[in-house]
Amino acid sequence: MTTYTALPIPPTALKELRATDDAGRPAEPFTARADGVPQDSIGAPLRCCLRAVRAGERVALVSYAPLRRWAAGTGARPGAYDEQGPVFIHAEECGGPDGAAGRYPAAGAGSLRVLRRYNGRGQIIGGRYLEVPEDAPAAFDAALGEAFADPETALVHVRAVEYGCFHFEVRRP
């Protein structure tokens, strides 16, 4: 069991992204195939249910702006800190995270992550690099504990170092 809750993309946002993504493009669903056509996706993290894409599933690669969407609900003004990037989601409703809740997703040993801290105004106030060790839950718990030790931290975004892809969000407990 993990100390903090990894949040998937909220259902309302998913519904919107399945029509038009945060870059204004229509979603283009496809079937995940072992040959990688039309997009290499098997094993990629799904941000709707926080598990990996499986062969035969209908998915879409969409542009997502998590801080912008959070700010819209809180009145924050992230300005230049607003980012958008590619995420995989199921092309249809999937029911969210499965019975494996209580774990940090896409956290295999050796994965490189950055944890970006944001204040209540939507500004970046720090970050931490994490090379995920064998005991991923303990490492994430420690890194998130450090982040939330700062009373200014409202939320943390976990992203891949290599591509900057958003993986999940953790809000102040």
PDB file of C-alpha atoms in Angstrom:
ATOM      1  CA  MET A   1       0.000   0.000   0.000  1.00  0.00           C
ATOM      2  CA  THR A   2       1.226   3.474  -0.827  1.00  0.00           C
ATOM      3  CA  THR A   3       1.067   6.545   1.379  1.00  0.00           C
ATOM      4  CA  TYR A   4      -0.174   8.955  -1.293  1.00  0.00           C
ATOM      5  CA  THR A   5      -2.889   8.594  -3.924  1.00  0.00           C
ATOM      6  CA  ALA A   6      -1.885   8.600  -7.583  1.00  0.00           C
ATOM      7  CA  LEU A   7      -4.761  10.242  -9.447  1.00  0.00           C
ATOM      8  CA  PRO A   8      -5.783   9.308 -12.988  1.00  0.00           C
ATOM      9  CA  ILE A   9      -7.145  11.854 -15.430  1.00  0.00           C
ATOM     10  CA  PRO A  10     -10.598  12.794 -14.089  1.00  0.00           C
ATOM     11  CA  PRO A  11     -13.658  11.312 -15.880  1.00  0.00           C
ATOM     12  CA  THR A  12     -14.956  14.704 -17.051  1.00  0.00           C
ATOM     13  CA  ALA A  13     -11.606  15.523 -18.647  1.00  0.00           C
ATOM     14  CA  LEU A  14     -11.442  12.065 -20.240  1.00  0.00           C
ATOM     15  CA  LYS A  15     -14.834  12.563 -21.845  1.00  0.00           C
ATOM     16  CA  GLU A  16     -13.644  15.841 -23.358  1.00  0.00           C
ATOM     17  CA  LEU A  17     -10.273  14.419 -24.444  1.00  0.00           C
ATOM     18  CA  ARG A  18     -11.988  11.542 -26.230  1.00  0.00           C
ATOM     19  CA  ALA A  19     -13.611  14.138 -28.486  1.00  0.00           C
ATOM     20  CA  THR A  20     -11.020  16.941 -28.707  1.00  0.00           C
ATOM     21  CA  ASP A  21      -7.665  17.032 -26.919  1.00  0.00           C
ATOM     22  CA  ASP A  22      -6.110  19.987 -25.110  1.00  0.00           C
ATOM     23  CA  ALA A  23      -4.271  21.024 -28.287  1.00  0.00           C
ATOM     24  CA  GLY A  24      -7.620  21.322 -30.097  1.00  0.00           C
ATOM     25  CA  ARG A  25      -7.190  18.181 -32.198  1.00  0.00           C
ATOM     26  CA  PRO A  26      -9.857  15.491 -32.566  1.00  0.00           C
ATOM     27  CA  ALA A  27      -8.975  12.188 -30.901  1.00  0.00           C
ATOM     28  CA  GLU A  28      -7.990   9.454 -33.346  1.00  0.00           C
ATOM     29  CA  PRO A  29      -8.653   6.087 -31.667  1.00  0.00           C
ATOM     30  CA  PHE A  30      -6.824   2.986 -32.874  1.00  0.00           C
ATOM     31  CA  THR A  31      -6.390  -0.635 -31.871  1.00  0.00           C
ATOM     32  CA  ALA A  32      -3.133  -1.402 -30.053  1.00  0.00           C
ATOM     33  CA  ARG A  33      -1.225  -3.964 -32.109  1.00  0.00           C
ATOM     34  CA  ALA A  34       1.941  -5.957 -31.470  1.00  0.00           C
ATOM     35  CA  ASP A  35       3.467  -4.680 -34.718  1.00  0.00           C
ATOM     36  CA  GLY A  36       3.215  -1.081 -33.487  1.00  0.00           C
ATOM     37  CA  VAL A  37       0.931   0.041 -36.327  1.00  0.00           C
ATOM     38  CA  PRO A  38      -0.275   2.772 -36.394  1.00  0.00           C
ATOM     39  CA  GLN A  39       1.391   3.737 -33.105  1.00  0.00           C
ATOM     40  CA  ASP A  40       3.697   1.807 -30.776  1.00  0.00           C
ATOM     41  CA  SER A  41       1.555   1.638 -27.649  1.00  0.00           C
ATOM     42  CA  ILE A  42       1.534  -1.830 -26.057  1.00  0.00           C
ATOM     43  CA  GLY A  43       2.940  -1.511 -22.551  1.00  0.00           C
ATOM     44  CA  ALA A  44       2.583   2.279 -22.533  1.00  0.00           C
ATOM     45  CA  PRO A  45       0.872   3.735 -19.469  1.00  0.00           C
ATOM     46  CA  LEU A  46      -2.821   4.569 -19.715  1.00  0.00           C
ATOM     47  CA  ARG A  47      -3.626   7.707 -17.720  1.00  0.00           C
ATOM     48  CA  CYS A  48      -7.333   6.858 -17.423  1.00  0.00           C
ATOM     49  CA  CYS A  49      -6.906   3.665 -15.425  1.00  0.00           C
ATOM     50  CA  LEU A  50      -3.206   3.786 -14.474  1.00  0.00           C
ATOM     51  CA  ARG A  51      -2.180   0.510 -16.082  1.00  0.00           C
ATOM     52  CA  ALA A  52      -0.389  -0.521 -19.267  1.00  0.00           C
ATOM     53  CA  VAL A  53      -1.964  -0.746 -22.729  1.00  0.00           C
ATOM     54  CA  ARG A  54      -2.715  -4.332 -23.793  1.00  0.00           C
ATOM     55  CA  ALA A  55      -2.836  -5.706 -27.330  1.00  0.00           C
ATOM     56  CA  GLY A  56      -6.282  -5.432 -28.906  1.00  0.00           C
ATOM     57  CA  GLU A  57      -7.434  -2.464 -26.821  1.00  0.00           C
ATOM     58  CA  ARG A  58      -8.894   0.664 -28.429  1.00  0.00           C
ATOM     59  CA  VAL A  59      -6.806   3.613 -27.296  1.00  0.00           C
ATOM     60  CA  ALA A  60      -6.009   7.174 -28.313  1.00  0.00           C
ATOM     61  CA  LEU A  61      -2.888   9.278 -27.961  1.00  0.00           C
ATOM     62  CA  VAL A  62      -4.051  12.755 -26.970  1.00  0.00           C
ATOM     63  CA  SER A  63      -2.519  16.002 -25.776  1.00  0.00           C
ATOM     64  CA  TYR A  64      -3.326  16.704 -22.119  1.00  0.00           C
ATOM     65  CA  ALA A  65      -2.767  19.852 -20.043  1.00  0.00           C
ATOM     66  CA  PRO A  66      -3.136  18.700 -16.414  1.00  0.00           C
ATOM     67  CA  LEU A  67      -2.138  21.953 -14.729  1.00  0.00           C
ATOM     68  CA  ARG A  68      -4.472  23.979 -16.951  1.00  0.00           C
ATOM     69  CA  ARG A  69      -7.380  21.723 -16.074  1.00  0.00           C
ATOM     70  CA  TRP A  70      -6.555  21.813 -12.340  1.00  0.00           C
ATOM     71  CA  ALA A  71      -6.255  25.604 -12.492  1.00  0.00           C
ATOM     72  CA  ALA A  72      -9.657  25.945 -14.175  1.00  0.00           C
ATOM     73  CA  GLY A  73     -11.223  24.243 -11.161  1.00  0.00           C
ATOM     74  CA  THR A  74      -9.304  26.180  -8.526  1.00  0.00           C
ATOM     75  CA  GLY A  75      -8.964  29.656 -10.000  1.00  0.00           C
ATOM     76  CA  ALA A  76      -5.162  29.354 -10.140  1.00  0.00           C
ATOM     77  CA  ARG A  77      -3.306  31.112 -12.947  1.00  0.00           C
ATOM     78  CA  PRO A  78      -0.296  29.040 -13.994  1.00  0.00           C
ATOM     79  CA  GLY A  79       0.613  31.322 -16.897  1.00  0.00           C
ATOM     80  CA  ALA A  80       3.846  30.158 -18.507  1.00  0.00           C
ATOM     81  CA  TYR A  81       3.926  27.040 -16.296  1.00  0.00           C
ATOM     82  CA  ASP A  82       0.998  25.586 -18.237  1.00  0.00           C
ATOM     83  CA  GLU A  83       2.167  22.513 -20.152  1.00  0.00           C
ATOM     84  CA  GLN A  84       0.532  19.969 -22.389  1.00  0.00           C
ATOM     85  CA  GLY A  85       1.852  16.702 -23.651  1.00  0.00           C
ATOM     86  CA  PRO A  86       1.002  13.273 -25.029  1.00  0.00           C
ATOM     87  CA  VAL A  87      -0.856  10.670 -22.981  1.00  0.00           C
ATOM     88  CA  PHE A  88      -2.546   7.395 -23.851  1.00  0.00           C
ATOM     89  CA  ILE A  89      -6.155   6.893 -22.785  1.00  0.00           C
ATOM     90  CA  HIS A  90      -8.777   4.270 -23.557  1.00  0.00           C
ATOM     91  CA  ALA A  91     -10.908   5.327 -26.529  1.00  0.00           C
ATOM     92  CA  GLU A  92     -14.061   4.508 -24.538  1.00  0.00           C
ATOM     93  CA  GLU A  93     -14.910   4.692 -20.837  1.00  0.00           C
ATOM     94  CA  CYS A  94     -12.949   2.114 -18.885  1.00  0.00           C
ATOM     95  CA  GLY A  95     -14.063   2.510 -15.276  1.00  0.00           C
ATOM     96  CA  GLY A  96     -10.817   4.020 -13.998  1.00  0.00           C
ATOM     97  CA  PRO A  97      -8.115   2.307 -11.927  1.00  0.00           C
ATOM     98  CA  ASP A  98      -8.701  -1.371 -11.251  1.00  0.00           C
ATOM     99  CA  GLY A  99      -8.215  -3.438  -8.109  1.00  0.00           C
ATOM    100  CA  ALA A 100      -4.498  -2.648  -8.156  1.00  0.00           C
ATOM    101  CA  ALA A 101      -5.226   0.735  -6.569  1.00  0.00           C
ATOM    102  CA  GLY A 102      -2.800   1.691  -3.850  1.00  0.00           C
ATOM    103  CA  ARG A 103       0.281   1.500  -6.074  1.00  0.00           C
ATOM    104  CA  TYR A 104       2.210   3.988  -8.099  1.00  0.00           C
ATOM    105  CA  PRO A 105       1.735   3.351 -11.836  1.00  0.00           C
ATOM    106  CA  ALA A 106       4.419   3.018 -14.500  1.00  0.00           C
ATOM    107  CA  ALA A 107       7.105   2.744 -11.861  1.00  0.00           C
ATOM    108  CA  GLY A 108       9.341  -0.110 -12.927  1.00  0.00           C
ATOM    109  CA  ALA A 109      12.855  -0.232 -11.518  1.00  0.00           C
ATOM    110  CA  GLY A 110      15.171   1.954 -13.554  1.00  0.00           C
ATOM    111  CA  SER A 111      12.413   4.271 -14.764  1.00  0.00           C
ATOM    112  CA  LEU A 112      13.414   7.929 -14.667  1.00  0.00           C
ATOM    113  CA  ARG A 113      10.885  10.343 -13.209  1.00  0.00           C
ATOM    114  CA  VAL A 114      10.705  13.968 -12.200  1.00  0.00           C
ATOM    115  CA  LEU A 115       8.316  15.091  -9.491  1.00  0.00           C
ATOM    116  CA  ARG A 116       7.308  18.717 -10.069  1.00  0.00           C
ATOM    117  CA  ARG A 117       5.825  20.636  -7.177  1.00  0.00           C
ATOM    118  CA  TYR A 118       3.235  23.360  -7.750  1.00  0.00           C
ATOM    119  CA  ASN A 119       1.812  25.916  -5.333  1.00  0.00           C
ATOM    120  CA  GLY A 120      -1.829  26.948  -5.103  1.00  0.00           C
ATOM    121  CA  ARG A 121      -1.264  29.637  -7.744  1.00  0.00           C
ATOM    122  CA  GLY A 122      -0.120  27.004 -10.262  1.00  0.00           C
ATOM    123  CA  GLN A 123       3.552  27.974 -10.232  1.00  0.00           C
ATOM    124  CA  ILE A 124       6.402  25.460 -10.146  1.00  0.00           C
ATOM    125  CA  ILE A 125       8.091  25.718  -6.760  1.00  0.00           C
ATOM    126  CA  GLY A 126      10.548  22.866  -7.059  1.00  0.00           C
ATOM    127  CA  GLY A 127      11.159  19.432  -8.340  1.00  0.00           C
ATOM    128  CA  ARG A 128      13.009  16.223  -7.722  1.00  0.00           C
ATOM    129  CA  TYR A 129      14.602  13.677 -10.017  1.00  0.00           C
ATOM    130  CA  LEU A 130      13.928  10.036  -9.148  1.00  0.00           C
ATOM    131  CA  GLU A 131      15.493   6.942 -10.643  1.00  0.00           C
ATOM    132  CA  VAL A 132      12.954   4.372  -9.533  1.00  0.00           C
ATOM    133  CA  PRO A 133      14.579   1.612  -7.450  1.00  0.00           C
ATOM    134  CA  GLU A 134      13.309  -1.935  -6.863  1.00  0.00           C
ATOM    135  CA  ASP A 135      11.181  -0.689  -3.948  1.00  0.00           C
ATOM    136  CA  ALA A 136       9.253   1.879  -5.987  1.00  0.00           C
ATOM    137  CA  PRO A 137       6.500   2.497  -3.409  1.00  0.00           C
ATOM    138  CA  ALA A 138       9.013   3.411  -0.701  1.00  0.00           C
ATOM    139  CA  ALA A 139      10.904   5.709  -3.063  1.00  0.00           C
ATOM    140  CA  PHE A 140       7.760   7.509  -4.206  1.00  0.00           C
ATOM    141  CA  ASP A 141       6.505   7.768  -0.627  1.00  0.00           C
ATOM    142  CA  ALA A 142       9.795   9.381   0.408  1.00  0.00           C
ATOM    143  CA  ALA A 143       9.925  11.774  -2.563  1.00  0.00           C
ATOM    144  CA  LEU A 144       6.293  12.795  -2.138  1.00  0.00           C
ATOM    145  CA  GLY A 145       6.825  13.167   1.605  1.00  0.00           C
ATOM    146  CA  GLU A 146       9.640  15.613   0.856  1.00  0.00           C
ATOM    147  CA  ALA A 147       7.418  17.504  -1.571  1.00  0.00           C
ATOM    148  CA  PHE A 148       4.506  17.850   0.829  1.00  0.00           C
ATOM    149  CA  ALA A 149       6.790  18.783   3.728  1.00  0.00           C
ATOM    150  CA  ASP A 150       6.772  22.206   2.068  1.00  0.00           C
ATOM    151  CA  PRO A 151       3.443  23.766   3.136  1.00  0.00           C
ATOM    152  CA  GLU A 152       3.332  25.698  -0.162  1.00  0.00           C
ATOM    153  CA  THR A 153       3.032  22.480  -2.206  1.00  0.00           C
ATOM    154  CA  ALA A 154      -0.541  22.029  -3.400  1.00  0.00           C
ATOM    155  CA  LEU A 155       0.068  19.221  -5.880  1.00  0.00           C
ATOM    156  CA  VAL A 156       2.815  17.174  -7.517  1.00  0.00           C
ATOM    157  CA  HIS A 157       2.969  16.018 -11.108  1.00  0.00           C
ATOM    158  CA  VAL A 158       5.004  12.910 -11.860  1.00  0.00           C
ATOM    159  CA  ARG A 159       6.468  12.913 -15.356  1.00  0.00           C
ATOM    160  CA  ALA A 160       8.826  10.779 -17.404  1.00  0.00           C
ATOM    161  CA  VAL A 161      12.263  12.354 -17.728  1.00  0.00           C
ATOM    162  CA  GLU A 162      12.856  11.084 -21.267  1.00  0.00           C
ATOM    163  CA  TYR A 163       9.783  12.547 -22.946  1.00  0.00           C
ATOM    164  CA  GLY A 164       8.266  14.758 -20.254  1.00  0.00           C
ATOM    165  CA  CYS A 165       5.047  12.758 -20.423  1.00  0.00           C
ATOM    166  CA  PHE A 166       2.624  13.255 -17.564  1.00  0.00           C
ATOM    167  CA  HIS A 167       2.146  10.029 -15.579  1.00  0.00           C
ATOM    168  CA  PHE A 168      -0.009  10.969 -12.617  1.00  0.00           C
ATOM    169  CA  GLU A 169      -0.879  13.680 -10.136  1.00  0.00           C
ATOM    170  CA  VAL A 170      -0.810  13.637  -6.343  1.00  0.00           C
ATOM    171  CA  ARG A 171      -2.629  16.312  -4.377  1.00  0.00           C
ATOM    172  CA  ARG A 172      -1.898  17.464  -0.851  1.00  0.00           C
ATOM    173  CA  PRO A 173      -3.408  14.883   1.483  1.00  0.00           C
TER     174      PRO A 173
END
